[in-house]
Structures are given as C-alpha cells and as structure tokens.
Short mmCIF file of C-alpha atoms and ligand atoms in Angstrom, two decimals:
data_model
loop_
_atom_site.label_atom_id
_atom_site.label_comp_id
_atom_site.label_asym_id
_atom_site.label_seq_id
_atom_site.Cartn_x
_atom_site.Cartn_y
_atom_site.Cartn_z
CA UNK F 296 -13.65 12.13 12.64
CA UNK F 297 -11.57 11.98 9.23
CA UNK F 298 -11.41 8.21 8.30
CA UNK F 299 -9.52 5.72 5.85
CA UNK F 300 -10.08 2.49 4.08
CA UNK F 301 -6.47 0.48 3.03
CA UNK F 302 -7.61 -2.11 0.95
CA UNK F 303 -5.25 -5.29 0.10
CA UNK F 304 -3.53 -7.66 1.66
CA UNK F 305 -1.19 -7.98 5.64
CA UNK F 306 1.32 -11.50 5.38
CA UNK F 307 3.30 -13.21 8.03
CA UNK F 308 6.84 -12.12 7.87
CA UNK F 309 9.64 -14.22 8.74
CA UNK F 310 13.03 -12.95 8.83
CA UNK F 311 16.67 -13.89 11.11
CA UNK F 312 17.42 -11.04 13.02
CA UNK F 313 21.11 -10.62 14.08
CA UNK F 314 21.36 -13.03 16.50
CA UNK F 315 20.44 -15.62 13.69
CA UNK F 316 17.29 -16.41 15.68
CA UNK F 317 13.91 -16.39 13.55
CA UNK F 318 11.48 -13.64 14.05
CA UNK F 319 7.73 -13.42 12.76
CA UNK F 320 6.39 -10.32 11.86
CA UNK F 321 3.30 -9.01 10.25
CA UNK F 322 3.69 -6.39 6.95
CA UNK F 323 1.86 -5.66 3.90
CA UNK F 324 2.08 -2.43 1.73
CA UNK F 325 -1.69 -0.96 2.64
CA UNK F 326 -0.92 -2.24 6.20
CA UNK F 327 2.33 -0.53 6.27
CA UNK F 328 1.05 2.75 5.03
CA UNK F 329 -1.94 2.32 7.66
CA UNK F 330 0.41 1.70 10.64
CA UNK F 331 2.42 4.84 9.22
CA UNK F 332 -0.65 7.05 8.98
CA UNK F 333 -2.36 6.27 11.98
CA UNK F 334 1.39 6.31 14.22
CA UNK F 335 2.00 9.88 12.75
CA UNK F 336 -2.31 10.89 13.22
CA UNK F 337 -3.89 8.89 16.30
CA UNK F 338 -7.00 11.02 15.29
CA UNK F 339 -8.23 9.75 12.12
CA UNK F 340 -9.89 6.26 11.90
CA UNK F 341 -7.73 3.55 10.28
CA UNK F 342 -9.22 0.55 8.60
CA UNK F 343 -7.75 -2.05 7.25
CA UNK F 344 -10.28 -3.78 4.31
CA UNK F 345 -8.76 -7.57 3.99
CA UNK F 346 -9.74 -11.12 4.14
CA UNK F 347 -7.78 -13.47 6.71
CA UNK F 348 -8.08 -16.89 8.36
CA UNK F 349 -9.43 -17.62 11.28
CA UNK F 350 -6.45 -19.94 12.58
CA UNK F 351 -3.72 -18.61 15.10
CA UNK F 352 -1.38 -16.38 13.32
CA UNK F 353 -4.65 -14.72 11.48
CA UNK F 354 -5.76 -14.18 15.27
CA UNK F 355 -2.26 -12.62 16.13
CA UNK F 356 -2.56 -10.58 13.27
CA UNK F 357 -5.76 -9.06 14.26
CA UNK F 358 -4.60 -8.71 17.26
CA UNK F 359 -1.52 -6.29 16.22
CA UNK F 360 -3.82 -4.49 13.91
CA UNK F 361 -5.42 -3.63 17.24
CA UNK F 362 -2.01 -2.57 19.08
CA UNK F 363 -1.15 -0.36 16.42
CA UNK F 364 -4.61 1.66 16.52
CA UNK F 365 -6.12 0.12 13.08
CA UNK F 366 -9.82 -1.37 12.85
CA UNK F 367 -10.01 -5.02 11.98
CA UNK F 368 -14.09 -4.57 11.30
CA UNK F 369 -13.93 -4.69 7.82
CA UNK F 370 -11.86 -7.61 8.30
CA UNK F 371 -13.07 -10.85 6.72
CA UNK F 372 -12.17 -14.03 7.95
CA UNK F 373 -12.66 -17.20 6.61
CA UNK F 374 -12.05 -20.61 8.22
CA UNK F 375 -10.63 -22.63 4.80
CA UNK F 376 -7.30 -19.98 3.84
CA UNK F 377 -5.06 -18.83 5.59
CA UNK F 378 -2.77 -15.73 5.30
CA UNK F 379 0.33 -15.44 3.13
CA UNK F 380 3.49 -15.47 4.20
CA UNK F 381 7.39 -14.50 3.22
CA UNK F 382 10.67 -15.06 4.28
CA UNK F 383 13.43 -12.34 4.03
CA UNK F 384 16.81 -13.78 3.06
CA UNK F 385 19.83 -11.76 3.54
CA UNK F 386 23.03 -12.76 1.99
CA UNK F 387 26.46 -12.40 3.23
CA UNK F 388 26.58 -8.77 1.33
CA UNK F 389 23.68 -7.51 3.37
CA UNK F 390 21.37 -7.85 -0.20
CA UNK F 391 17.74 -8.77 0.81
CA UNK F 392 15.30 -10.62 -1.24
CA UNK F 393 12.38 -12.31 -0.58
CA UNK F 394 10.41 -15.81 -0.92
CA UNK F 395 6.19 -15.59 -0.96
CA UNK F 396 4.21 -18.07 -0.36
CA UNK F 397 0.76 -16.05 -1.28
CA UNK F 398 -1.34 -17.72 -3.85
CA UNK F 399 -3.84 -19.21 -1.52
CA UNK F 400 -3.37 -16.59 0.77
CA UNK F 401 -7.35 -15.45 2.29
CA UNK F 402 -6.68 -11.74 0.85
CA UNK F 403 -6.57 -13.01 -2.58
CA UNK F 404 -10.71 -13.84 -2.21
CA UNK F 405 -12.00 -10.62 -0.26
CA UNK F 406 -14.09 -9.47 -2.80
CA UNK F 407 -16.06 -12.44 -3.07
CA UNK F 408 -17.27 -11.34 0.56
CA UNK F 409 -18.67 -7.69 -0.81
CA UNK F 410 -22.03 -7.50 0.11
CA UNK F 411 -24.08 -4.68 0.46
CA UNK F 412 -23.73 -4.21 4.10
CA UNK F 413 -20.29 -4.57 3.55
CA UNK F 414 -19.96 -1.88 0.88
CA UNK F 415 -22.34 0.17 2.91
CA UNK F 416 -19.24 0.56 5.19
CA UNK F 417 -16.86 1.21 2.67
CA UNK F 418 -18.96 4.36 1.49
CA UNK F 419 -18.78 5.83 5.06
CA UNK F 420 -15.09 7.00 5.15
CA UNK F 421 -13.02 10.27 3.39
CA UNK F 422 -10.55 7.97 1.67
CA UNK F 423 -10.55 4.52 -0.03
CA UNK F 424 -6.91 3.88 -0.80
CA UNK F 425 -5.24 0.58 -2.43
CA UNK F 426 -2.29 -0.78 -4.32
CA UNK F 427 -0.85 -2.47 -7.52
CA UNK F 428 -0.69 -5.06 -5.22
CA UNK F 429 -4.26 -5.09 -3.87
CA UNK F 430 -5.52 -5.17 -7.50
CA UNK F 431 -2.76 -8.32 -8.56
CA UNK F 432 -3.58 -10.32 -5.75
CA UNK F 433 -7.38 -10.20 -6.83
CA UNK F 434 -8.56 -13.48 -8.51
CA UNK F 435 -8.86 -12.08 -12.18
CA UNK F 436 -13.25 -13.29 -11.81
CA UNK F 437 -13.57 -10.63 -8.83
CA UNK F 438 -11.46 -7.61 -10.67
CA UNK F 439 -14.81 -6.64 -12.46
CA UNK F 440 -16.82 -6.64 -9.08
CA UNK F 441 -14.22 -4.36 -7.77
CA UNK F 442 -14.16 -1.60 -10.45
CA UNK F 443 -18.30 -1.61 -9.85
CA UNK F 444 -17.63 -1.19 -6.09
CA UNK F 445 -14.97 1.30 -6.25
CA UNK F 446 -17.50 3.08 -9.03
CA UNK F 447 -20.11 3.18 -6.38
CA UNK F 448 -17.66 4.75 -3.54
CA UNK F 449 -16.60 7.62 -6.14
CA UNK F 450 -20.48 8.32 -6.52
CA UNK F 451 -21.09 8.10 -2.48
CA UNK F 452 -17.98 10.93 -2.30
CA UNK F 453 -15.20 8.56 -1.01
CA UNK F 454 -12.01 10.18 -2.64
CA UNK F 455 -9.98 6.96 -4.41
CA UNK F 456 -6.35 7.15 -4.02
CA UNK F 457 -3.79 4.41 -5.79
CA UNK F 458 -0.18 3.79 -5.49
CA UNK F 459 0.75 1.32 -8.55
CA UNK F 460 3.63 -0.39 -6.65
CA UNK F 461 4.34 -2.54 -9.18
CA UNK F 462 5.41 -5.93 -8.99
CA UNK F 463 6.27 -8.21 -11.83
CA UNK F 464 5.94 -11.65 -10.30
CA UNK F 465 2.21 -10.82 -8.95
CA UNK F 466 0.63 -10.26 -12.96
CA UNK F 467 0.14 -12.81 -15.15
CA UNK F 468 1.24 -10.29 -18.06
CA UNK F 469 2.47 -6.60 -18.54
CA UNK F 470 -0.63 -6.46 -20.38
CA UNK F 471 -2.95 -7.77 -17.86
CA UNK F 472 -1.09 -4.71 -15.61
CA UNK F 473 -1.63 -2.45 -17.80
CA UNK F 474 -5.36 -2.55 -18.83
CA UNK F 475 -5.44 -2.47 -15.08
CA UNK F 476 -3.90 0.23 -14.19
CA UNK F 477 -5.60 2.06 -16.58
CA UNK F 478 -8.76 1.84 -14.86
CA UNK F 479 -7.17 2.68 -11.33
CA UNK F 480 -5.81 5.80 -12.92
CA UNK F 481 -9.22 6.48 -14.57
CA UNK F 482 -11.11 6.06 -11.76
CA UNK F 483 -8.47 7.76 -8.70
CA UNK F 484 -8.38 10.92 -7.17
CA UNK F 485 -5.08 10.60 -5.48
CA UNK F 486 -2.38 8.96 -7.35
CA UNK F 487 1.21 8.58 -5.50
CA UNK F 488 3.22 6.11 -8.01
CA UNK F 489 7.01 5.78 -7.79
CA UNK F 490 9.46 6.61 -11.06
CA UNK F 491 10.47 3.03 -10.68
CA UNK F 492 6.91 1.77 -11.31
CA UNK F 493 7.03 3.98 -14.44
CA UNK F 494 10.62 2.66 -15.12
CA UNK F 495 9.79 -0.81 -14.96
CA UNK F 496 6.46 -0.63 -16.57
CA UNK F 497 6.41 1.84 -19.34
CA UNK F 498 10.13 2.85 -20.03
CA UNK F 499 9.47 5.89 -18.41
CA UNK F 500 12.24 6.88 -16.05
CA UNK F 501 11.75 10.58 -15.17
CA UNK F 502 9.39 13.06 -13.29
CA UNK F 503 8.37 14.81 -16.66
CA UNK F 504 7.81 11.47 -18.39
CA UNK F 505 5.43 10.53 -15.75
CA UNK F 506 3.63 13.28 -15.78
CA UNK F 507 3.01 13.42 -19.10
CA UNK F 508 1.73 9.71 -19.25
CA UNK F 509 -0.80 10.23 -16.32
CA UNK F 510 -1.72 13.58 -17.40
CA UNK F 511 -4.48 12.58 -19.50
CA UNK F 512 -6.16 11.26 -16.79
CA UNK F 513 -7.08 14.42 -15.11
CA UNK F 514 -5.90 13.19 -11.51
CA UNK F 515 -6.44 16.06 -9.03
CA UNK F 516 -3.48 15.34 -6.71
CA UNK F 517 -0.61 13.13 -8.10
CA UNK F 518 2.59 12.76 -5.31
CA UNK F 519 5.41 11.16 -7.74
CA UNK F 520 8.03 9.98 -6.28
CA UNK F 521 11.57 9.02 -7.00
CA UNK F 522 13.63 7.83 -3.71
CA UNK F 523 16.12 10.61 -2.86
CA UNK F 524 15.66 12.52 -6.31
CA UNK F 525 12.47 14.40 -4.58
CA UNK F 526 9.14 14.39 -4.90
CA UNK F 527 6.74 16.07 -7.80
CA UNK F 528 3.01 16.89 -6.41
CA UNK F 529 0.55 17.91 -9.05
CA UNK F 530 -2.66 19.38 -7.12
CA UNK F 531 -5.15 21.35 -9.27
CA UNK F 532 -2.84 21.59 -12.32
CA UNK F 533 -0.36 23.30 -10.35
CA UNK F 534 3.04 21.56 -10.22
CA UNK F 535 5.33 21.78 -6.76
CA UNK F 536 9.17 19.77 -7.05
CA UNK F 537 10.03 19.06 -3.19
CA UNK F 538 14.02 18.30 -2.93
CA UNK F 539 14.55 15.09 -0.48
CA UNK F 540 17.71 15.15 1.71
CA UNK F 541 19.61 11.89 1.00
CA UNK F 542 19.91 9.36 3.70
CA UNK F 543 23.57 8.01 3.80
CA UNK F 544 22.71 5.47 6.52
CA UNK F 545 20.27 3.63 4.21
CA UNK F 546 19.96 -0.37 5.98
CA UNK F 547 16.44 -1.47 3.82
CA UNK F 548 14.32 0.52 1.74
CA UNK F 549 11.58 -1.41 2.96
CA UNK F 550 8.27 0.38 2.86
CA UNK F 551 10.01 3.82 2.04
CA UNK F 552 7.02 4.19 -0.28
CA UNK F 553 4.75 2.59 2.11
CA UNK F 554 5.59 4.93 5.54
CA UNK F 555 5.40 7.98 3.07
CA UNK F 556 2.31 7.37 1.62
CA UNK F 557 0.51 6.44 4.91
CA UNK F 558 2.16 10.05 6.47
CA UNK F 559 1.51 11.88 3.21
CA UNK F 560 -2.19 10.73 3.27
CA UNK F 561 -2.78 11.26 7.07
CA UNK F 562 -1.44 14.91 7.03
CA UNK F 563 -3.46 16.14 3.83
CA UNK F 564 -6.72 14.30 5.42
CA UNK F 565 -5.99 17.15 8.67
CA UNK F 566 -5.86 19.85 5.82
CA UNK F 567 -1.93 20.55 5.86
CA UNK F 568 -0.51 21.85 2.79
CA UNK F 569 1.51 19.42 0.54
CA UNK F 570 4.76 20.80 1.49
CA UNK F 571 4.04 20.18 5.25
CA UNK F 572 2.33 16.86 3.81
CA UNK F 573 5.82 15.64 1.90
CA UNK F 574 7.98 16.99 4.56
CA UNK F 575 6.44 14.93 7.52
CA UNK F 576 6.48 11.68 5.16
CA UNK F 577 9.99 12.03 3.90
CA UNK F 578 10.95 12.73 7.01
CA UNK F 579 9.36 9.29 8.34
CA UNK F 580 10.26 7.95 4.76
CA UNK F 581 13.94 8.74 5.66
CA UNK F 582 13.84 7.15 9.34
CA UNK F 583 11.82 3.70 7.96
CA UNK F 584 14.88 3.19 5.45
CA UNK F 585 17.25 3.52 8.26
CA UNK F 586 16.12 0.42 10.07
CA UNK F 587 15.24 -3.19 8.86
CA UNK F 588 11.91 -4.64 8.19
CA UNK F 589 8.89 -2.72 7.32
CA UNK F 590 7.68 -1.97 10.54
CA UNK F 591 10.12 -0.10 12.82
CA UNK F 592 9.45 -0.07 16.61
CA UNK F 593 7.04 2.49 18.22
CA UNK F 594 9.80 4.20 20.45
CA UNK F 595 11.60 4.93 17.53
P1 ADP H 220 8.33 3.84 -3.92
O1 ADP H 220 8.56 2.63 -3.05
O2 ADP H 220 6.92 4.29 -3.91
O3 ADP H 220 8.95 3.73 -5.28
P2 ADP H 220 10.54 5.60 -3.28
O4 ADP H 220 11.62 4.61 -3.42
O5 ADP H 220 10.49 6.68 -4.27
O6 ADP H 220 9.08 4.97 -3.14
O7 ADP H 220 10.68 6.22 -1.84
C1 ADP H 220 9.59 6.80 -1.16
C2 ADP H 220 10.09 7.93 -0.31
O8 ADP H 220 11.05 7.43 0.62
C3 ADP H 220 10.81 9.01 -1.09
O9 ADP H 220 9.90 9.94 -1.63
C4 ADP H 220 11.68 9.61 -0.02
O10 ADP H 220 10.93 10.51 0.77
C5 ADP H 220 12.06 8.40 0.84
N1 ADP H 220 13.34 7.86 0.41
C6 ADP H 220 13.58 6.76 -0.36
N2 ADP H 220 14.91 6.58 -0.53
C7 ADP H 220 15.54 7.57 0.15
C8 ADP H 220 16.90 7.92 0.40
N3 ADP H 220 17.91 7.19 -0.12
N4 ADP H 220 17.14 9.00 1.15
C9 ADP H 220 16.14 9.73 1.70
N5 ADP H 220 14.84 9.45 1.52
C10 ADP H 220 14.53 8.39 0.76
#
C-alpha cells in the first residue's frame, strides 16, 4: 500500500456561516492537502504527523481525522497545550481575513516528541511531505532536530516533498525564512511552491524566474504554480506548461493550493503521468475555490 506522512499543524476554525450562526471547523494546510489526497485516493495510507491536546476539541479533531480516512497514530498529544485556533471574518464586501490565535498551539512542540520509535515510523512511508508553515510554526531550538530527522528519512528512501506557502506573520524575519527554505529546497525531492510565494519572498513574479532560482537545487519534480495562469512541472529536467481554465465563480481561494497539492501528490504516488496528475488537482483545485472554507462537503 502507497503511503504519506503530512507533517505540520490542523487548528480549530471558527467562521459565521450565512445564517450569522457560528460554525467550528477543523483546517490546516498539510491537513487540507491530506483530506484532498486521501478523498480523491481511498487507497493510499494518509497520516497526519502533528502534536495536539488531549482536551475536547483535540478529541473532536481526532475524531474527524478519522471520518475523513486519515491516521491519527503519529499523532502526539499532550495534556498542557492545546490546539490553535482562527476566526474567519468576512466584511460587508465579501473580503475574508483571518485572526490566529497559534503561538501556544501543541503543533508548535511536535518535534520535541521525536524519538526513535517515533522516527522509525516516519521512515516506513513513500512520501514525507510538509509546509512553510510546518517549518514556521517550529520553535526555532527544534528546527535543527528536524533537518537531522528529515536527513535520516532521505537516507531510509522516503521521497521529501515541500510546498513553501509562505506566510509573513509566522517568521520572525525574511531572513530567518530564507536560510530556511534553503535547506527545504536542498534537502526535497518534490517541490510544489506558488509564484506568489516567489512574489512575496524574492521579487520573483514569473514561472521562468522561479525556475531559475530553484534550479540550482537539482529538484527532480518541481509543480509551480500560479492560480489560473497554469501550472509549470519540471520532472527530470524536462519542462511541461499545463494551461488552467479560469474559474469565474471564484467564492474563497481557500486551500486552492492545498486541495491541489494533496490530488497532485495522491495521483503521481498511483503512477499517473503529470498531466493526468495536474488535471485531476486543478480540476479539484477549481471546485475547492468555488465554495467557502477549506474543507468542502464530501457529497460535493
Ligand atoms: P498556492 O496557494 O499554492 O499559491 P495557487 O493560488 O497557485 O496556489 O492555486 C493552486 C491551484 O488552484 C492552481 O494551480 C489552480 O489549479 C487552482 N486555481 C487557483 N485559482 C484559480 C482560478 N481562479 N481558476 C481556476 N483554478 C484556480
């Protein structure tokens, strides 16, 4: 059975739905991609690599990881944090932003937890994949300890895959980002960053530009994407541009990146072809955008 690691962090979403009444959600960019994958590929093991509490909403949230198909044994739980948690504003224009209340959250101290027997799991599956975010949220001690773990998966044959998602507010400097994301692209197999990432990051705001930064870094299969501008994969050298049709109906781009990295992932893992790959995800990609939150319901 093909099998998946999605390492980071899964918060407590609160939003008002359009009845003004509150709802409570669960979402996370490794947990959305996971939910994603395993929704579109109910045959490859999904596991979710996290720390939460063990109070009630950490409880709910295992249980959900459950209901959507994803493992919850490689996640930690500790009695003294609980998880983080946002609230999604809307304003009268329909504009969304967000409030995060994160920096105790139990994800931010996973890797204090890595033991052997721990690791000993992580080296059993195809693909270890995590996020900008996973690697901001760490506590700056334990980023050290994670390079030498995610050093010791490359050597056991666990293919590393990395989506920058970069966000501002989680670094302490663009520096600190940086230097960090230097080693993630050093050390990855699969890269799947965003333009924006680039844009925001490194003043570098096309397909070309991008792949000239990471091209040093000799990344076997790099998905770049750009929203509905298309999608560049670069897979042994050889370079493929996939045109994306343009959703007109776009209500929140929530987890666009997320839903098509989870698909993307989940269809090369079964050994489909990268335009099959990028077709399925864009395709889920485009459907995600068309609803709110970051989860859309099952039937849909
Ligand atoms: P990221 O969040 O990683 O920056 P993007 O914004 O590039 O991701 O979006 C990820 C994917 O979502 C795109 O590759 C595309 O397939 C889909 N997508 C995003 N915006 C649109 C849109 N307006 N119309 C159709 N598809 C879109």
């Amino acid at each position: 059975m093909k099998s998946i690691i999605l390492m980071g962090e899964c918060m407590v979403e609160l939003r008002r739905d359009g009845h003004d009444e509150i709802v409570q959600s669960f979402a996370g960019d490794v947990y959305n991609a996971g939910v994603y994958l395993k929704r579109c590929n109910p045959e490859i093991q999904v596991q979710l690599a996290t720390q939460i509490g063990t109070d009630t909403l950490s409880e709910q949230m295992l249980t959900v990881f459950t209901d959507e198909g994803i493992s919850g044994d490689l996640v930690l739980q500790t009695p003294h944090r609980l998880p983080g948690l946002y609230w999604v504003n809307t304003d009268s224009e329909g504009e969304r932003s967000f409030l995060y209340w994160r920096e105790n959250a139990a994800a931010r101290w996973q890797v204090e937890h890595y033991n052997d027997e721990y690791i000993a799991q992580l080296k059993q599956v195809d693909i270890f994949f995590f996020s900008g975010i996973s690697l901001a949220i760490l506590q700056p001690e334990h980023r050290q300890r994670f390079w030498e773990v995610l050093r010791e998966l490359k050597a056991a044959g666990v293919t590393i895959a990395f989506d920058p998602n970069y966000r501002p507010k989680l670094w302490a400097s663009v520096a600190d980002t940086k230097t960090q994301y230097d080693m993630a692209f050093s050390l990855c197999d699969i890269a799947l960053p965003g333009v924006e990432d680039f844009a925001m990051l490194y003043d570098l705001t096309d397909f070309a530009a991008v792949e000239a930064f990471l091209a040093p870094y000799n990344i076997a299969e790099q998905v770049i994407k750009d929203g509905p501008n298309g999608v560049v994969v670069l897979l042994d050298a050889k370079r493929t541009f996939i045109p994306i049709t343009a959703v007109k109906n776009v209500i929140d781009t929530t987890s666009a990146g997320d839903s098509f990295n989870g698909v993307y992932l989940g269809s090369r893992m079964n050994g489909e072809s990268i335009d099959v790959a990028v077709a399925k995800a864009a395709k889920m990609a485009g459907k995600v955008i068309q609803y709110p939150g970051a989860i859309i319901p099952k039937s849909i």
